[in-house]
Coordinates of C-alpha atoms and ligand atoms in Angstrom, one line a residue:
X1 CA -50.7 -40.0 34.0
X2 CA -49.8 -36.9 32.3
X3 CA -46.3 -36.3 33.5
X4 CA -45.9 -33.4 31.0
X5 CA -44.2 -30.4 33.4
X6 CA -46.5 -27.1 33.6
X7 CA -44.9 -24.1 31.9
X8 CA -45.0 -21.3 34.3
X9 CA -44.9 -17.8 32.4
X10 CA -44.0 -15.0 34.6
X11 CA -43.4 -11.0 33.4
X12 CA -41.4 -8.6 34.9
X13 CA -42.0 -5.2 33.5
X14 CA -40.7 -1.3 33.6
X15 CA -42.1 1.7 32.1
X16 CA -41.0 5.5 31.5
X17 CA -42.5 8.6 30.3
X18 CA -41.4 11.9 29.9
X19 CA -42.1 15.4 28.2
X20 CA -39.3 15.9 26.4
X21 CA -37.2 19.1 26.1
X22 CA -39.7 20.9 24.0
X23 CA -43.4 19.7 24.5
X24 CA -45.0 22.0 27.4
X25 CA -46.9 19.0 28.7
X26 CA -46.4 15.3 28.6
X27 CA -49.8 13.7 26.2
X28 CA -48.6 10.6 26.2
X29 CA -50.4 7.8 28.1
X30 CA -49.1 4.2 29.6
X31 CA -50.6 1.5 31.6
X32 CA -49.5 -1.5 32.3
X33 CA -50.5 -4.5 34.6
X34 CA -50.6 -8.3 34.0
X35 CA -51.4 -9.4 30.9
X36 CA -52.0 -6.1 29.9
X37 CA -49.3 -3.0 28.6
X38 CA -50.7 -0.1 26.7
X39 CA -48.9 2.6 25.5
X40 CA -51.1 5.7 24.2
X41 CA -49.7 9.1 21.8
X42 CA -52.5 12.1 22.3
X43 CA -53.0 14.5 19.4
X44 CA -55.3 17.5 19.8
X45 CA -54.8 21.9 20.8
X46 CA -55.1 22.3 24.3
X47 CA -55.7 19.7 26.5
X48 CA -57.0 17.0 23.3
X49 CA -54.1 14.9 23.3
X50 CA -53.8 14.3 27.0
X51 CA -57.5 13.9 27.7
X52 CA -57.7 11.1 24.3
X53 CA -54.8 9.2 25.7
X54 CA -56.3 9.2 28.9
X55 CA -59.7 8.3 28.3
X56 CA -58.4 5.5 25.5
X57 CA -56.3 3.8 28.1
X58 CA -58.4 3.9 30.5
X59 CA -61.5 2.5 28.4
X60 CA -59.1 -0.1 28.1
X61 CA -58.0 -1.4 31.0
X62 CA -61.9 -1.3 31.9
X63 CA -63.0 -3.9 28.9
X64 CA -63.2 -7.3 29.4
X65 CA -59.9 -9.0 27.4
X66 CA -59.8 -12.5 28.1
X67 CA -59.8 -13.4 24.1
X68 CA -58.9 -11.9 20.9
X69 CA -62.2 -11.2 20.0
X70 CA -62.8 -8.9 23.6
X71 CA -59.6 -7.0 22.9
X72 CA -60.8 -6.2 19.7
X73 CA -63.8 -4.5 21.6
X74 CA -62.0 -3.2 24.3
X75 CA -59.9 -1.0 21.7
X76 CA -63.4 0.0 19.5
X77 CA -64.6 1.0 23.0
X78 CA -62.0 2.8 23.7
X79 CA -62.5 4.0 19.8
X80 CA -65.9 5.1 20.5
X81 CA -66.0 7.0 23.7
X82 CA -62.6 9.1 22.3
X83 CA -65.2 9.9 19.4
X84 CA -67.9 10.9 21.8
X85 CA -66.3 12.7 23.9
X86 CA -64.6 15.0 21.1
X87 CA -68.0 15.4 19.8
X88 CA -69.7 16.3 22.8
X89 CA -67.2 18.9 24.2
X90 CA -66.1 21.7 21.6
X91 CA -63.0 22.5 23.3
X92 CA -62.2 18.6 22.5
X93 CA -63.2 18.6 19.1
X94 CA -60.4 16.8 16.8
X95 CA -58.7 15.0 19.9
X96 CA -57.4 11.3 19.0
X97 CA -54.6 9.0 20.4
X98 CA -52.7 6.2 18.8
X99 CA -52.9 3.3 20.9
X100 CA -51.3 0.0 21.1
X101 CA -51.4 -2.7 23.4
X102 CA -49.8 -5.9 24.0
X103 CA -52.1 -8.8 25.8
X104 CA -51.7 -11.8 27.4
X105 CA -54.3 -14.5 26.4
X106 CA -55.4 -18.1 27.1
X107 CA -55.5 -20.2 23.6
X108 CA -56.0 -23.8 23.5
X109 CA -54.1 -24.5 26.7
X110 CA -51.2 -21.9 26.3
X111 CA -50.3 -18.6 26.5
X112 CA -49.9 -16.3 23.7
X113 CA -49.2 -12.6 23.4
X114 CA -51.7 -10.4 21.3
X115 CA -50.7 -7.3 19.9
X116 CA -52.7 -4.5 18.8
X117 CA -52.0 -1.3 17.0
X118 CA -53.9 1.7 15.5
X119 CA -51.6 4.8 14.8
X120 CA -47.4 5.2 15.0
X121 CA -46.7 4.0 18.5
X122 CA -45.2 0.6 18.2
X123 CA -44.4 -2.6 20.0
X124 CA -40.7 -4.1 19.3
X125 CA -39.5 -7.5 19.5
X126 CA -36.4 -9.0 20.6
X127 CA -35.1 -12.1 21.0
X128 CA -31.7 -13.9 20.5
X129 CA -30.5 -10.3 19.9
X130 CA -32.5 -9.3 16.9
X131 CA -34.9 -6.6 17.2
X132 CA -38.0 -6.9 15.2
X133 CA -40.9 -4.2 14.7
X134 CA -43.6 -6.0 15.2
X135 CA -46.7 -3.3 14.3
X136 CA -46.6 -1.5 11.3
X137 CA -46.7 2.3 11.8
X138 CA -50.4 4.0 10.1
X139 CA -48.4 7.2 9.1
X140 CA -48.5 8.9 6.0
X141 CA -44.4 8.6 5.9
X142 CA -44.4 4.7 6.5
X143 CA -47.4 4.2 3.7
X144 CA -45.1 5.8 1.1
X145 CA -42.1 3.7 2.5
X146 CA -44.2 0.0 2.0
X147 CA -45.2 1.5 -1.3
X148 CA -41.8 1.9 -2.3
X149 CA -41.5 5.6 -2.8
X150 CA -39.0 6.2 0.3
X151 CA -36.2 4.8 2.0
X152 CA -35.9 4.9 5.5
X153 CA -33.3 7.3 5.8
X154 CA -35.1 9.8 3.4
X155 CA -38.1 8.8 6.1
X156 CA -36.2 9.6 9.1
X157 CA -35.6 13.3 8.4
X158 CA -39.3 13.4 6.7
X159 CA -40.7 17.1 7.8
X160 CA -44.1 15.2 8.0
X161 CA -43.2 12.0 10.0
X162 CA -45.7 12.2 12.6
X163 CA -48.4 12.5 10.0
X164 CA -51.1 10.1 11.2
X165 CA -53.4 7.6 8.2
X166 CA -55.2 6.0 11.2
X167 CA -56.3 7.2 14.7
X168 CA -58.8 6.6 17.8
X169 CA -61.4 8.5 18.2
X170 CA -61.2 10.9 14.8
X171 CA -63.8 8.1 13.3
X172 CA -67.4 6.2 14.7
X173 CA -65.2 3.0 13.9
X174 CA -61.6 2.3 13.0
X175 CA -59.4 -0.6 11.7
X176 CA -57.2 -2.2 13.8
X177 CA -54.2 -4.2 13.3
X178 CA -53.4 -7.5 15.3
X179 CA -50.6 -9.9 15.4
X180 CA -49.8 -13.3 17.2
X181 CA -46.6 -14.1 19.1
X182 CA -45.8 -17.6 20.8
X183 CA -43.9 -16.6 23.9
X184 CA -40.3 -18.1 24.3
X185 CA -38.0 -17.5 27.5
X186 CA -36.2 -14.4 26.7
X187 CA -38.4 -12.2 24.8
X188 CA -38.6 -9.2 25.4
X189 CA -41.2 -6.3 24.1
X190 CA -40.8 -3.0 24.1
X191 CA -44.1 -0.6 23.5
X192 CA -43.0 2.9 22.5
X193 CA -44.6 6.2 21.4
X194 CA -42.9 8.0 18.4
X195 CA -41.2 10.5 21.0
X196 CA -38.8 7.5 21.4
X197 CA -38.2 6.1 17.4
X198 CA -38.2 9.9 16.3
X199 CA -34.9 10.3 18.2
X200 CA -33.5 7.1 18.7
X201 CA -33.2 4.5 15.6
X202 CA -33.4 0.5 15.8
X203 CA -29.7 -0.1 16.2
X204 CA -29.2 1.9 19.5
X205 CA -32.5 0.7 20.8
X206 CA -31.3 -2.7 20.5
X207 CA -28.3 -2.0 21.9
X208 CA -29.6 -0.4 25.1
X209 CA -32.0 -3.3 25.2
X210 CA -28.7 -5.8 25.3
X211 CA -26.9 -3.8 27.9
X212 CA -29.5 -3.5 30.6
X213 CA -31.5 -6.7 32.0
X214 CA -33.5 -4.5 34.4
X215 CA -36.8 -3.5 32.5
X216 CA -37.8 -0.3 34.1
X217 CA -34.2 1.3 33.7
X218 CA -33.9 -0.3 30.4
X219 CA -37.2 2.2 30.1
X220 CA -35.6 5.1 31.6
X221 CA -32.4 4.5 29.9
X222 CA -34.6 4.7 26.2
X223 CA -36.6 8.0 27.4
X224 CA -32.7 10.0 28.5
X225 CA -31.4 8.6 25.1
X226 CA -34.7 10.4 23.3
X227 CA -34.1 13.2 25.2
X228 CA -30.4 13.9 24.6
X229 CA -30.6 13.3 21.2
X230 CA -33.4 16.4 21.4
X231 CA -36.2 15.2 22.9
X232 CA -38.7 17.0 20.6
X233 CA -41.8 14.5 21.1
X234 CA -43.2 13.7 24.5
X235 CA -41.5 10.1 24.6
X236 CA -42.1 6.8 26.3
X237 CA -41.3 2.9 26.9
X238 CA -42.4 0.3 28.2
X239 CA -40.2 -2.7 28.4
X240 CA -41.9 -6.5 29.2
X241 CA -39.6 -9.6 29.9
X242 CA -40.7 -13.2 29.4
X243 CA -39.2 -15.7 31.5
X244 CA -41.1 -19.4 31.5
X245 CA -40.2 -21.8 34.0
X246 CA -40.7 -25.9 33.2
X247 CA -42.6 -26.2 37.0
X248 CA -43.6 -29.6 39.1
X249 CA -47.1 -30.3 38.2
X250 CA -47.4 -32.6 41.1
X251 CA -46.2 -29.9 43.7
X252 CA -47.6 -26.8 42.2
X253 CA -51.0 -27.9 39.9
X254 CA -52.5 -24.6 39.8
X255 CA -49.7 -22.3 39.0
X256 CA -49.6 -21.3 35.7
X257 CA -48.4 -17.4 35.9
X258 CA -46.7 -15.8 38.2
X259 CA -45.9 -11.4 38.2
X260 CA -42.2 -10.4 39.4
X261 CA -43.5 -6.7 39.1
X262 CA -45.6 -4.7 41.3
X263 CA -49.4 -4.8 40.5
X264 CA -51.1 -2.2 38.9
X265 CA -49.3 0.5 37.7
X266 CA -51.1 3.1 35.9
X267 CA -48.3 5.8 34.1
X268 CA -50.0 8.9 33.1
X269 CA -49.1 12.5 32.3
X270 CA -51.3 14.2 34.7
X271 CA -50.6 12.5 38.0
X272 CA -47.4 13.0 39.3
X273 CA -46.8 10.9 41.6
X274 CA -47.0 7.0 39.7
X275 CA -45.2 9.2 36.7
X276 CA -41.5 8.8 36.3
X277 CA -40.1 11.6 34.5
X278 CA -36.7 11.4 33.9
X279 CA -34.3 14.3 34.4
X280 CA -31.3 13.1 34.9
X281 CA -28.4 15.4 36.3
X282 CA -26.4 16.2 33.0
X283 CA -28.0 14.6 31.0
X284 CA -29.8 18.2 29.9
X285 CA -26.6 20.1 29.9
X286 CA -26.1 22.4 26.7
X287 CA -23.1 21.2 24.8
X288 CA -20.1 23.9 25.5
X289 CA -20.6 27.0 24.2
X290 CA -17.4 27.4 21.5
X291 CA -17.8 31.5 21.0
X292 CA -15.8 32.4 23.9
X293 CA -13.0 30.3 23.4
X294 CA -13.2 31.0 19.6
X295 CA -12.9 34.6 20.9
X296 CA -9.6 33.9 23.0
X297 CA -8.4 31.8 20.2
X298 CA -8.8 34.7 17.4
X299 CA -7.0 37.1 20.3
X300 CA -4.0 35.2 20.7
X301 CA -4.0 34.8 17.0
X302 CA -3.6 38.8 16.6
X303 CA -1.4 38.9 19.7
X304 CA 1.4 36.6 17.2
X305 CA 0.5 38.4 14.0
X306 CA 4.2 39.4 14.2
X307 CA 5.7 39.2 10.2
X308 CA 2.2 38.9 8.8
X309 CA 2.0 41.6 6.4
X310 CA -1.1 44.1 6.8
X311 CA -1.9 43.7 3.4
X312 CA -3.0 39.7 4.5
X313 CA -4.7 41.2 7.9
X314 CA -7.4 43.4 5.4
X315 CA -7.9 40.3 3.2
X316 CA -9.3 38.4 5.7
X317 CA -11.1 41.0 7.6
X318 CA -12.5 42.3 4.3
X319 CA -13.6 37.8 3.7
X320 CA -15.1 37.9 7.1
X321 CA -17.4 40.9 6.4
X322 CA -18.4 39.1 3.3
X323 CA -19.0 36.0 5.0
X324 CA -20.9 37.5 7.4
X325 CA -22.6 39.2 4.8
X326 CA -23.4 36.0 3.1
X327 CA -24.4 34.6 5.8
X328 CA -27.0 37.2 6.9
X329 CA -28.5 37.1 3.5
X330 CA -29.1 33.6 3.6
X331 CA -30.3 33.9 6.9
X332 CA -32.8 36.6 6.0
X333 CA -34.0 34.8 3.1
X334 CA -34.4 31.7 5.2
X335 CA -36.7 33.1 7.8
X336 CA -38.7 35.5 5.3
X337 CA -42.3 34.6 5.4
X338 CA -44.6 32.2 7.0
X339 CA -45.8 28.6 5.8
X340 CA -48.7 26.4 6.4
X341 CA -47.3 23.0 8.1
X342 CA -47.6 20.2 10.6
X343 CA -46.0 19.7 13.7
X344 CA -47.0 16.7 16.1
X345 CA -50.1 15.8 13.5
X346 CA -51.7 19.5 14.2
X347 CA -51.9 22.2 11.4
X348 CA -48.9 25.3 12.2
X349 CA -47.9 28.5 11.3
X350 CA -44.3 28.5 11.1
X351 CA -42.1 31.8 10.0
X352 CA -39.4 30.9 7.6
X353 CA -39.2 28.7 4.7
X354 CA -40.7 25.7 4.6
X355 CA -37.8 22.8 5.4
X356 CA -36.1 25.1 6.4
X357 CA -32.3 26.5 4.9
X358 CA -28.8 25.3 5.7
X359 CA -29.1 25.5 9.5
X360 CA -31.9 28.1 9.9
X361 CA -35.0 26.4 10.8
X362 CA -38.5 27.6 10.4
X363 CA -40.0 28.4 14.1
X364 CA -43.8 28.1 15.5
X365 CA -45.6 31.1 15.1
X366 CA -49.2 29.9 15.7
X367 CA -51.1 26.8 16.8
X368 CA -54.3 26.0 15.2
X369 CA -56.8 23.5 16.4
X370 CA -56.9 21.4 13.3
X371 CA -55.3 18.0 12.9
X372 CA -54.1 16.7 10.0
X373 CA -55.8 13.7 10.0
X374 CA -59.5 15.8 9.7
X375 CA -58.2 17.0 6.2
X376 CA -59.2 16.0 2.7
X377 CA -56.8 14.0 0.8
X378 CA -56.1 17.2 -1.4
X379 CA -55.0 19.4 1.3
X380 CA -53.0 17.2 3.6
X381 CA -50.8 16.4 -0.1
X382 CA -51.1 20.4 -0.2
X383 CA -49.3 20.2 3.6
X384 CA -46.8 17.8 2.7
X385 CA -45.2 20.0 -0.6
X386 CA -45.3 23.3 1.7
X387 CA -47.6 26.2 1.6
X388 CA -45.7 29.2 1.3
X389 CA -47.0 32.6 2.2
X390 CA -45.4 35.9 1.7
X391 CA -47.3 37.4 5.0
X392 CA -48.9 35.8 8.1
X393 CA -52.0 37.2 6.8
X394 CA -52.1 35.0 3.8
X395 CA -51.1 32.0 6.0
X396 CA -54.2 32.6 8.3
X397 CA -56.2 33.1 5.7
X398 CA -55.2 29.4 4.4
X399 CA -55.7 28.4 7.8
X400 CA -59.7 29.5 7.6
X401 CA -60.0 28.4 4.0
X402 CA -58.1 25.0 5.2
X403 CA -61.4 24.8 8.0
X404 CA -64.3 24.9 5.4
X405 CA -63.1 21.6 4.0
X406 CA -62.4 19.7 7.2
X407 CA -63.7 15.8 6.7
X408 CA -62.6 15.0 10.5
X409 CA -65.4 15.3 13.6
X410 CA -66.1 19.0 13.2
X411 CA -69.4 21.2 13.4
X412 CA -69.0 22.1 10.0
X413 CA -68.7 18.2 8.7
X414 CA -71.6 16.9 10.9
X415 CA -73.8 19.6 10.0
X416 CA -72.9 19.0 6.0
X417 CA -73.6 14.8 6.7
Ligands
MG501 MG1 -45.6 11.6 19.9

């Protein structure tokens, strides 16, 4: 009797990763299969990050997830053995991931779409053009921003962006954030790690996800974007279509879903092979070098000096010296000293002021194995204003003061607790 015609939802999805111009390895994590896309952002020295992104994504694809309520386990699993494992091996101690996911579940008779989010990576939504963030980030930057006390563009150029309120595996147990989306025909999701929204704002993301109606080189088209525009972060996407077809009951009872992709398809860092990374030819090349054709321009400029008096030739020689002179000043008083600071939610020494000065900008000197998110409230607002040091000397010695108050998984903490 019921003549109602089945809804047939079908996905078709794409995913990229890449290291980016700067990282020396790729930390972050994606998986993505039906009914299930995960996108994971490592944080930890060595091999933390990589090994927390793995593990978390993995965890997850493991869990049961038929419901809400499972996929709320499958992420505190995924929570949990992070924590253990950065507990049980020193050289991990510290590790985390973000992690979000987006799910496909069975609710009273239809489909829905669960996301869930814990950390900065985010899931997008777009549909009749618009582009709507649908997680909120937990970072120290967007926290300020929902309280009021900066606008996005102050938060865009933020030194401490990447600073992390919320992570898996730094706790036993952690808080995660859900939302609910009715599928329509059309949407589209795109599940990013901050490598890609450091680099590339909303309005071009939306745009590149207008032009291209492929998924997977929408994805790749995202990661070269991050990339030319500096590619700092390890970045990735992951782009999901909806498409729902009205279907013959009659003819086709059982059909409810149907996958346009290929099956599995686990992206992640360390194996090659299902990876994509994207180097496109020229989309790395420098940008023209300008001093030799400066050069050639200042030659022919002396070459047709004819009826300029000498008197004008010394001026400007003797205002280039002082330029220069200027200039090295500034730069000298722009790279003296060290400060304490964050880059990629792990505690740096950097020479140079902090924020840098005009266009000198402070450079790594050391790596320490502490994360931002294992210190006190007091110190991580300490990070944030800058810790100058006059000497690297004083900045390590911050570092090991910085280490006896730790309130993340350490030794120290455990054995105070
Ligand atoms: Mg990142």
């Amino acid at each position: 009797m019921n003549d109602t015609p089945q809804r047939r939802l079908r996905l078709a999805w794409g995913g990229a990763t890449d290291q980016g111009r700067v990282r020396a390895n790729n930390q972050d994590a994606m998986y993505a299969d039906w009914g299930l896309f995960v996108v994971a952002d490592g944080m930890g020295g060595h091999q933390g990050g990589e090994v927390a992104a793995n593990l978390a994504v993995r965890t997850m694809t493991k869990a049961d997830r038929e419901n809400v309520r499972e996929l709320h386990d499958a992420v505190q699993e995924a929570n949990k053995v992070v924590h253990e494992t950065a507990i049980a091996q020193p050289e991990l101690h510290g590790m985390g991931t973000t992690l979000t996911a987006l799910a496909v579940i069975q609710e009273g008779g239809s489909r829905r779409f669960v996301a869930l989010n814990v950390g900065d990576s985010r899931i997008y939504h777009y549909r009749n053009n618009q582009l709507t963030q649908l997680t909120e980030d937990h970072s120290y930057v967007a926290e300020l921003m929902r309280r009021g006390e900066l606008d996005e563009e102050a938060a865009a150029v933020h030194p401490y962006r990447n600073m992390l309120t919320r992570a898996i595996g730094v706790h036993p147990e952690v808080d995660i954030d859900e939302w609910l989306v009715d599928p329509v025909a059309g949407d589209r999701f795109l599940l990013c790690s901050d490598g890609l929204t450091n680099e590339v704002d909303d309005t071009a993301i939306a745009e590149q996800l207008s032009i291209s109606e492929d998924p997977g080189a929408t994805a790749k088209a995202l990661v070269r974007l991050a990339n030319e525009h500096g590619g700092r972060d390890n970045s990735t996407a992951l782009v999901v279509d909806i498409q729902i077809d009205d279907i013959d009951n009659k003819n086709d009872p059982e059909v409810t879903q149907q996958e346009d992709s290929e099956p599995a398809q686990v992206i992640l860092p360390s194996e090659d092979s299902s990876s994509e990374p994207i180097t496109p030819a020229g989309a790395f090349e420098s940008p023209p070098k300008t001093s030799s054709r400066s050069a050639t321009s200042q030659r022919s400029w002396l070459n047709d000096r004819v009826g300029i008096s000498v008197a004008a030739v010394i001026i400007s020689i003797v205002l280039l010296i002082a330029s220069a002179a200027m200039l090295a000043t500034i730069g000298w008083y722009a790279r003296d000293g060290y400060h304490v600071g964050v880059v990629a939610d792990q505690v740096v020494i950097q020479k140079g002021r902090v924020g840098g000065l005009l266009w000198f900008d402070p450079t790594l000197e050391e790596w320490t194995t502490i994360q931002v998110i294992q210190l006190n409230a007091q110190d991580q607002r300490n990070l944030v204003a800058g810790k100058q040091f006059t000497d690297l000397a004083e900045a390590r010695n911050f570092v090991v003061q910085l280490r006896t108050r730790l309130v993340g998984p350490t030794d120290e903490s455990r054995g105070d607790g």
